Amino acid sequence: MITTNRKKWNGYEQLLAWLFLLPYLFFYLWFMFYPIIKGFIISLNKWTIGIDPQFIGFKNYAVMFKDANFWEALWHTVYFVIISTPSLVVVGLALALIVNAGLKGTTFLRSAFFLPHILSISVISSIWVFVLQPYTGLVNSILHRFGFEGEIFWLNEPNLAWISILIATVWWTVGFNMVLFLAGLQEIPDDLYEAARIDGANGWQCFIHITIPSLRGVIMLIVVLQSIASFKLFGQPWIMTQGGPGTATRTLVQYIYETGFRRNDMGLASAMSYILFIVMILFAVVQFKFLSKKD
């Protein structure tokens, strides 16, 4: 009798849980799952705003793979992922170690490191355009005070432009990584460090053999999140360099935007979006495979 009542109660709890989940599931399917399916359908059509769509199968994908501009934009995106992800991990960990050291002014430092993250991408990019501009920019003015002659055009030379975009991105997003690393550092038991010091380990050895292994899960999470975010890079180069000089900093998301809204070719833009989606999934799978802890 007790077992029967317990089963009925469990069934009632499950039904109640589904009733509470249904509103969320409805909006999730409508605003997340449906656009994914709809986007794939659009990629199979010649889809132009104002004209009835025409089904053309995988022709958009064939056109895309023959487009040299697509491959260039994809390489720029992958290149930014390669240079930005390690930078964001290393700088985020360094800031977390500083904040976790218990120095005076820790509250101020924590706020100062995190505050840029709450600003919008347009504000961040505009600030760095002002800081990096020639003649009157803050960076060039500082260099002149130290005796450097001439002007550095940070946003007009391809390599310097990528460095500028990287600096702006790190300054904007590293505060979030710092918070994640700080949470991970505070979860490491002090007993491990005390036992290591008793055995004669120095600070560097404690960092290599205790801190890094203990943060393995946090590192994997940050690497995956930052890789996905870097694949979606658009605002920084769009505002800071407009994809230039020339097309040297044009990313795939920018090229998708130009294809869809400037050339009015929504079908081809949707096809590019799906390829970007597949590349992001492959990167995430590879990262999980190599960074996940082996049992």
PDB file of N, CA and C in Angstrom, residues 9-79:
ATOM      1  N   TRP A   9       2.564   9.332  -5.880  1.00  0.00           N
ATOM      2  CA  TRP A   9       3.128  10.637  -5.536  1.00  0.00           C
ATOM      3  C   TRP A   9       4.267  11.017  -6.473  1.00  0.00           C
ATOM      4  N   ASN A  10       5.114  10.036  -6.813  1.00  0.00           N
ATOM      5  CA  ASN A  10       6.200  10.304  -7.760  1.00  0.00           C
ATOM      6  C   ASN A  10       5.655  10.684  -9.135  1.00  0.00           C
ATOM      7  N   GLY A  11       4.589   9.990  -9.554  1.00  0.00           N
ATOM      8  CA  GLY A  11       3.971  10.326 -10.833  1.00  0.00           C
ATOM      9  C   GLY A  11       3.360  11.713 -10.818  1.00  0.00           C
ATOM     10  N   TYR A  12       2.770  12.091  -9.699  1.00  0.00           N
ATOM     11  CA  TYR A  12       2.209  13.438  -9.572  1.00  0.00           C
ATOM     12  C   TYR A  12       3.308  14.493  -9.615  1.00  0.00           C
ATOM     13  N   GLU A  13       4.439  14.226  -8.959  1.00  0.00           N
ATOM     14  CA  GLU A  13       5.557  15.167  -8.979  1.00  0.00           C
ATOM     15  C   GLU A  13       6.112  15.347 -10.388  1.00  0.00           C
ATOM     16  N   GLN A  14       6.226  14.238 -11.131  1.00  0.00           N
ATOM     17  CA  GLN A  14       6.738  14.336 -12.496  1.00  0.00           C
ATOM     18  C   GLN A  14       5.783  15.130 -13.391  1.00  0.00           C
ATOM     19  N   LEU A  15       4.470  14.890 -13.218  1.00  0.00           N
ATOM     20  CA  LEU A  15       3.484  15.636 -13.994  1.00  0.00           C
ATOM     21  C   LEU A  15       3.544  17.121 -13.659  1.00  0.00           C
ATOM     22  N   LEU A  16       3.676  17.421 -12.360  1.00  0.00           N
ATOM     23  CA  LEU A  16       3.764  18.815 -11.943  1.00  0.00           C
ATOM     24  C   LEU A  16       5.022  19.475 -12.496  1.00  0.00           C
ATOM     25  N   ALA A  17       6.133  18.716 -12.518  1.00  0.00           N
ATOM     26  CA  ALA A  17       7.384  19.256 -13.055  1.00  0.00           C
ATOM     27  C   ALA A  17       7.239  19.573 -14.536  1.00  0.00           C
ATOM     28  N   TRP A  18       6.598  18.697 -15.286  1.00  0.00           N
ATOM     29  CA  TRP A  18       6.414  18.952 -16.718  1.00  0.00           C
ATOM     30  C   TRP A  18       5.501  20.144 -16.962  1.00  0.00           C
ATOM     31  N   LEU A  19       4.494  20.325 -16.096  1.00  0.00           N
ATOM     32  CA  LEU A  19       3.613  21.479 -16.248  1.00  0.00           C
ATOM     33  C   LEU A  19       4.371  22.786 -16.053  1.00  0.00           C
ATOM     34  N   PHE A  20       5.315  22.785 -15.097  1.00  0.00           N
ATOM     35  CA  PHE A  20       6.124  23.980 -14.887  1.00  0.00           C
ATOM     36  C   PHE A  20       7.126  24.191 -16.025  1.00  0.00           C
ATOM     37  N   LEU A  21       7.568  23.086 -16.645  1.00  0.00           N
ATOM     38  CA  LEU A  21       8.553  23.194 -17.713  1.00  0.00           C
ATOM     39  C   LEU A  21       7.942  23.555 -19.059  1.00  0.00           C
ATOM     40  N   LEU A  22       6.668  23.294 -19.245  1.00  0.00           N
ATOM     41  CA  LEU A  22       6.037  23.485 -20.547  1.00  0.00           C
ATOM     42  C   LEU A  22       6.160  24.915 -21.076  1.00  0.00           C
ATOM     43  N   PRO A  23       5.917  25.955 -20.275  1.00  0.00           N
ATOM     44  CA  PRO A  23       6.086  27.321 -20.828  1.00  0.00           C
ATOM     45  C   PRO A  23       7.496  27.580 -21.340  1.00  0.00           C
ATOM     46  N   TYR A  24       8.503  27.137 -20.579  1.00  0.00           N
ATOM     47  CA  TYR A  24       9.882  27.317 -21.025  1.00  0.00           C
ATOM     48  C   TYR A  24      10.156  26.525 -22.293  1.00  0.00           C
ATOM     49  N   LEU A  25       9.690  25.268 -22.330  1.00  0.00           N
ATOM     50  CA  LEU A  25       9.927  24.434 -23.503  1.00  0.00           C
ATOM     51  C   LEU A  25       9.276  25.033 -24.743  1.00  0.00           C
ATOM     52  N   PHE A  26       8.091  25.609 -24.556  1.00  0.00           N
ATOM     53  CA  PHE A  26       7.400  26.218 -25.700  1.00  0.00           C
ATOM     54  C   PHE A  26       8.237  27.357 -26.273  1.00  0.00           C
ATOM     55  N   PHE A  27       8.679  28.285 -25.416  1.00  0.00           N
ATOM     56  CA  PHE A  27       9.460  29.421 -25.900  1.00  0.00           C
ATOM     57  C   PHE A  27      10.824  28.983 -26.419  1.00  0.00           C
ATOM     58  N   TYR A  28      11.416  27.943 -25.795  1.00  0.00           N
ATOM     59  CA  TYR A  28      12.706  27.451 -26.267  1.00  0.00           C
ATOM     60  C   TYR A  28      12.578  26.867 -27.674  1.00  0.00           C
ATOM     61  N   LEU A  29      11.571  26.038 -27.883  1.00  0.00           N
ATOM     62  CA  LEU A  29      11.396  25.434 -29.197  1.00  0.00           C
ATOM     63  C   LEU A  29      11.053  26.490 -30.253  1.00  0.00           C
ATOM     64  N   TRP A  30      10.260  27.485 -29.852  1.00  0.00           N
ATOM     65  CA  TRP A  30       9.815  28.488 -30.817  1.00  0.00           C
ATOM     66  C   TRP A  30      10.930  29.452 -31.195  1.00  0.00           C
ATOM     67  N   PHE A  31      11.714  29.880 -30.214  1.00  0.00           N
ATOM     68  CA  PHE A  31      12.725  30.898 -30.463  1.00  0.00           C
ATOM     69  C   PHE A  31      14.121  30.325 -30.709  1.00  0.00           C
ATOM     70  N   MET A  32      14.360  29.053 -30.411  1.00  0.00           N
ATOM     71  CA  MET A  32      15.684  28.457 -30.602  1.00  0.00           C
ATOM     72  C   MET A  32      15.666  27.331 -31.635  1.00  0.00           C
ATOM     73  N   PHE A  33      14.818  26.346 -31.436  1.00  0.00           N
ATOM     74  CA  PHE A  33      14.833  25.171 -32.304  1.00  0.00           C
ATOM     75  C   PHE A  33      14.210  25.473 -33.665  1.00  0.00           C
ATOM     76  N   TYR A  34      13.090  26.192 -33.672  1.00  0.00           N
ATOM     77  CA  TYR A  34      12.431  26.508 -34.940  1.00  0.00           C
ATOM     78  C   TYR A  34      13.306  27.348 -35.865  1.00  0.00           C
ATOM     79  N   PRO A  35      14.000  28.400 -35.356  1.00  0.00           N
ATOM     80  CA  PRO A  35      14.891  29.156 -36.261  1.00  0.00           C
ATOM     81  C   PRO A  35      16.012  28.325 -36.859  1.00  0.00           C
ATOM     82  N   ILE A  36      16.506  27.322 -36.107  1.00  0.00           N
ATOM     83  CA  ILE A  36      17.542  26.453 -36.658  1.00  0.00           C
ATOM     84  C   ILE A  36      17.011  25.675 -37.856  1.00  0.00           C
ATOM     85  N   ILE A  37      15.825  25.117 -37.703  1.00  0.00           N
ATOM     86  CA  ILE A  37      15.216  24.361 -38.809  1.00  0.00           C
ATOM     87  C   ILE A  37      14.872  25.291 -39.975  1.00  0.00           C
ATOM     88  N   LYS A  38      14.328  26.451 -39.639  1.00  0.00           N
ATOM     89  CA  LYS A  38      13.943  27.403 -40.683  1.00  0.00           C
ATOM     90  C   LYS A  38      15.172  27.903 -41.442  1.00  0.00           C
ATOM     91  N   GLY A  39      16.268  28.137 -40.705  1.00  0.00           N
ATOM     92  CA  GLY A  39      17.492  28.588 -41.359  1.00  0.00           C
ATOM     93  C   GLY A  39      18.020  27.576 -42.356  1.00  0.00           C
ATOM     94  N   PHE A  40      17.935  26.288 -42.001  1.00  0.00           N
ATOM     95  CA  PHE A  40      18.394  25.251 -42.930  1.00  0.00           C
ATOM     96  C   PHE A  40      17.512  25.204 -44.172  1.00  0.00           C
ATOM     97  N   ILE A  41      16.210  25.389 -43.985  1.00  0.00           N
ATOM     98  CA  ILE A  41      15.306  25.420 -45.142  1.00  0.00           C
ATOM     99  C   ILE A  41      15.652  26.593 -46.055  1.00  0.00           C
ATOM    100  N   ILE A  42      15.939  27.747 -45.456  1.00  0.00           N
ATOM    101  CA  ILE A  42      16.300  28.920 -46.257  1.00  0.00           C
ATOM    102  C   ILE A  42      17.585  28.667 -47.037  1.00  0.00           C
ATOM    103  N   SER A  43      18.536  27.932 -46.433  1.00  0.00           N
ATOM    104  CA  SER A  43      19.802  27.673 -47.112  1.00  0.00           C
ATOM    105  C   SER A  43      19.637  26.800 -48.345  1.00  0.00           C
ATOM    106  N   LEU A  44      18.507  26.124 -48.463  1.00  0.00           N
ATOM    107  CA  LEU A  44      18.245  25.275 -49.621  1.00  0.00           C
ATOM    108  C   LEU A  44      17.448  25.990 -50.705  1.00  0.00           C
ATOM    109  N   ASN A  45      17.241  27.294 -50.522  1.00  0.00           N
ATOM    110  CA  ASN A  45      16.448  28.061 -51.466  1.00  0.00           C
ATOM    111  C   ASN A  45      17.215  29.290 -51.944  1.00  0.00           C
ATOM    112  N   LYS A  46      16.834  29.779 -53.099  1.00  0.00           N
ATOM    113  CA  LYS A  46      17.268  31.108 -53.527  1.00  0.00           C
ATOM    114  C   LYS A  46      16.302  32.084 -52.875  1.00  0.00           C
ATOM    115  N   TRP A  47      16.728  32.654 -51.782  1.00  0.00           N
ATOM    116  CA  TRP A  47      15.824  33.399 -50.908  1.00  0.00           C
ATOM    117  C   TRP A  47      16.252  34.867 -50.911  1.00  0.00           C
ATOM    118  N   THR A  48      15.419  35.683 -51.521  1.00  0.00           N
ATOM    119  CA  THR A  48      15.663  37.120 -51.584  1.00  0.00           C
ATOM    120  C   THR A  48      14.454  37.832 -51.034  1.00  0.00           C
ATOM    121  N   ILE A  49      14.672  38.823 -50.195  1.00  0.00           N
ATOM    122  CA  ILE A  49      13.570  39.560 -49.596  1.00  0.00           C
ATOM    123  C   ILE A  49      12.755  40.249 -50.685  1.00  0.00           C
ATOM    124  N   GLY A  50      11.440  40.032 -50.646  1.00  0.00           N
ATOM    125  CA  GLY A  50      10.554  40.646 -51.622  1.00  0.00           C
ATOM    126  C   GLY A  50      10.243  39.769 -52.817  1.00  0.00           C
ATOM    127  N   ILE A  51      10.941  38.611 -52.916  1.00  0.00           N
ATOM    128  CA  ILE A  51      10.729  37.691 -54.047  1.00  0.00           C
ATOM    129  C   ILE A  51      10.420  36.315 -53.477  1.00  0.00           C
ATOM    130  N   ASP A  52       9.520  35.610 -54.122  1.00  0.00           N
ATOM    131  CA  ASP A  52       9.159  34.266 -53.664  1.00  0.00           C
ATOM    132  C   ASP A  52      10.378  33.355 -53.702  1.00  0.00           C
ATOM    133  N   PRO A  53      10.596  32.554 -52.636  1.00  0.00           N
ATOM    134  CA  PRO A  53      11.764  31.665 -52.603  1.00  0.00           C
ATOM    135  C   PRO A  53      11.678  30.581 -53.684  1.00  0.00           C
ATOM    136  N   GLN A  54      12.831  30.189 -54.160  1.00  0.00           N
ATOM    137  CA  GLN A  54      12.921  29.148 -55.191  1.00  0.00           C
ATOM    138  C   GLN A  54      13.856  28.052 -54.697  1.00  0.00           C
ATOM    139  N   PHE A  55      13.358  26.832 -54.622  1.00  0.00           N
ATOM    140  CA  PHE A  55      14.152  25.719 -54.119  1.00  0.00           C
ATOM    141  C   PHE A  55      15.266  25.374 -55.119  1.00  0.00           C
ATOM    142  N   ILE A  56      16.516  25.348 -54.609  1.00  0.00           N
ATOM    143  CA  ILE A  56      17.662  25.044 -55.476  1.00  0.00           C
ATOM    144  C   ILE A  56      18.555  23.961 -54.861  1.00  0.00           C
ATOM    145  N   GLY A  57      18.099  23.313 -53.812  1.00  0.00           N
ATOM    146  CA  GLY A  57      18.881  22.243 -53.196  1.00  0.00           C
ATOM    147  C   GLY A  57      20.141  22.773 -52.521  1.00  0.00           C
ATOM    148  N   PHE A  58      21.258  22.112 -52.803  1.00  0.00           N
ATOM    149  CA  PHE A  58      22.525  22.467 -52.159  1.00  0.00           C
ATOM    150  C   PHE A  58      23.386  23.389 -53.038  1.00  0.00           C
ATOM    151  N   LYS A  59      22.754  24.098 -53.963  1.00  0.00           N
ATOM    152  CA  LYS A  59      23.507  24.977 -54.853  1.00  0.00           C
ATOM    153  C   LYS A  59      24.187  26.102 -54.077  1.00  0.00           C
ATOM    154  N   ASN A  60      23.523  26.618 -53.037  1.00  0.00           N
ATOM    155  CA  ASN A  60      24.140  27.671 -52.229  1.00  0.00           C
ATOM    156  C   ASN A  60      25.437  27.192 -51.589  1.00  0.00           C
ATOM    157  N   TYR A  61      25.445  25.946 -51.162  1.00  0.00           N
ATOM    158  CA  TYR A  61      26.662  25.393 -50.551  1.00  0.00           C
ATOM    159  C   TYR A  61      27.770  25.247 -51.588  1.00  0.00           C
ATOM    160  N   ALA A  62      27.394  24.845 -52.809  1.00  0.00           N
ATOM    161  CA  ALA A  62      28.395  24.726 -53.874  1.00  0.00           C
ATOM    162  C   ALA A  62      28.988  26.092 -54.216  1.00  0.00           C
ATOM    163  N   VAL A  63      28.140  27.109 -54.294  1.00  0.00           N
ATOM    164  CA  VAL A  63      28.623  28.465 -54.569  1.00  0.00           C
ATOM    165  C   VAL A  63      29.527  28.953 -53.441  1.00  0.00           C
ATOM    166  N   MET A  64      29.143  28.652 -52.228  1.00  0.00           N
ATOM    167  CA  MET A  64      29.918  29.099 -51.071  1.00  0.00           C
ATOM    168  C   MET A  64      31.310  28.483 -51.071  1.00  0.00           C
ATOM    169  N   PHE A  65      31.418  27.193 -51.326  1.00  0.00           N
ATOM    170  CA  PHE A  65      32.716  26.524 -51.285  1.00  0.00           C
ATOM    171  C   PHE A  65      33.647  26.999 -52.405  1.00  0.00           C
ATOM    172  N   LYS A  66      33.094  27.606 -53.445  1.00  0.00           N
ATOM    173  CA  LYS A  66      33.922  28.145 -54.521  1.00  0.00           C
ATOM    174  C   LYS A  66      34.272  29.617 -54.305  1.00  0.00           C
ATOM    175  N   ASP A  67      33.745  30.185 -53.258  1.00  0.00           N
ATOM    176  CA  ASP A  67      33.928  31.614 -52.990  1.00  0.00           C
ATOM    177  C   ASP A  67      35.210  31.833 -52.184  1.00  0.00           C
ATOM    178  N   ALA A  68      36.187  32.488 -52.788  1.00  0.00           N
ATOM    179  CA  ALA A  68      37.462  32.740 -52.094  1.00  0.00           C
ATOM    180  C   ALA A  68      37.269  33.671 -50.896  1.00  0.00           C
ATOM    181  N   ASN A  69      36.318  34.591 -50.984  1.00  0.00           N
ATOM    182  CA  ASN A  69      36.066  35.494 -49.866  1.00  0.00           C
ATOM    183  C   ASN A  69      35.538  34.747 -48.642  1.00  0.00           C
ATOM    184  N   PHE A  70      34.758  33.698 -48.879  1.00  0.00           N
ATOM    185  CA  PHE A  70      34.262  32.877 -47.768  1.00  0.00           C
ATOM    186  C   PHE A  70      35.415  32.210 -47.037  1.00  0.00           C
ATOM    187  N   TRP A  71      36.338  31.611 -47.772  1.00  0.00           N
ATOM    188  CA  TRP A  71      37.468  30.929 -47.138  1.00  0.00           C
ATOM    189  C   TRP A  71      38.373  31.918 -46.416  1.00  0.00           C
ATOM    190  N   GLU A  72      38.534  33.099 -46.987  1.00  0.00           N
ATOM    191  CA  GLU A  72      39.344  34.115 -46.327  1.00  0.00           C
ATOM    192  C   GLU A  72      38.706  34.535 -45.008  1.00  0.00           C
ATOM    193  N   ALA A  73      37.405  34.780 -45.034  1.00  0.00           N
ATOM    194  CA  ALA A  73      36.706  35.194 -43.814  1.00  0.00           C
ATOM    195  C   ALA A  73      36.714  34.075 -42.768  1.00  0.00           C
ATOM    196  N   LEU A  74      36.583  32.827 -43.227  1.00  0.00           N
ATOM    197  CA  LEU A  74      36.632  31.697 -42.295  1.00  0.00           C
ATOM    198  C   LEU A  74      38.011  31.589 -41.652  1.00  0.00           C
ATOM    199  N   TRP A  75      39.065  31.784 -42.435  1.00  0.00           N
ATOM    200  CA  TRP A  75      40.415  31.735 -41.879  1.00  0.00           C
ATOM    201  C   TRP A  75      40.633  32.857 -40.871  1.00  0.00           C
ATOM    202  N   HIS A  76      40.150  34.052 -41.177  1.00  0.00           N
ATOM    203  CA  HIS A  76      40.277  35.152 -40.224  1.00  0.00           C
ATOM    204  C   HIS A  76      39.591  34.809 -38.905  1.00  0.00           C
ATOM    205  N   THR A  77      38.436  34.172 -38.990  1.00  0.00           N
ATOM    206  CA  THR A  77      37.713  33.788 -37.778  1.00  0.00           C
ATOM    207  C   THR A  77      38.484  32.752 -36.980  1.00  0.00           C
ATOM    208  N   VAL A  78      38.977  31.721 -37.661  1.00  0.00           N
ATOM    209  CA  VAL A  78      39.750  30.683 -36.978  1.00  0.00           C
ATOM    210  C   VAL A  78      41.025  31.267 -36.385  1.00  0.00           C
ATOM    211  N   TYR A  79      41.662  32.171 -37.124  1.00  0.00           N
ATOM    212  CA  TYR A  79      42.880  32.817 -36.634  1.00  0.00           C
ATOM    213  C   TYR A  79      42.615  33.579 -35.341  1.00  0.00           C
TER     214      TYR A  79
END
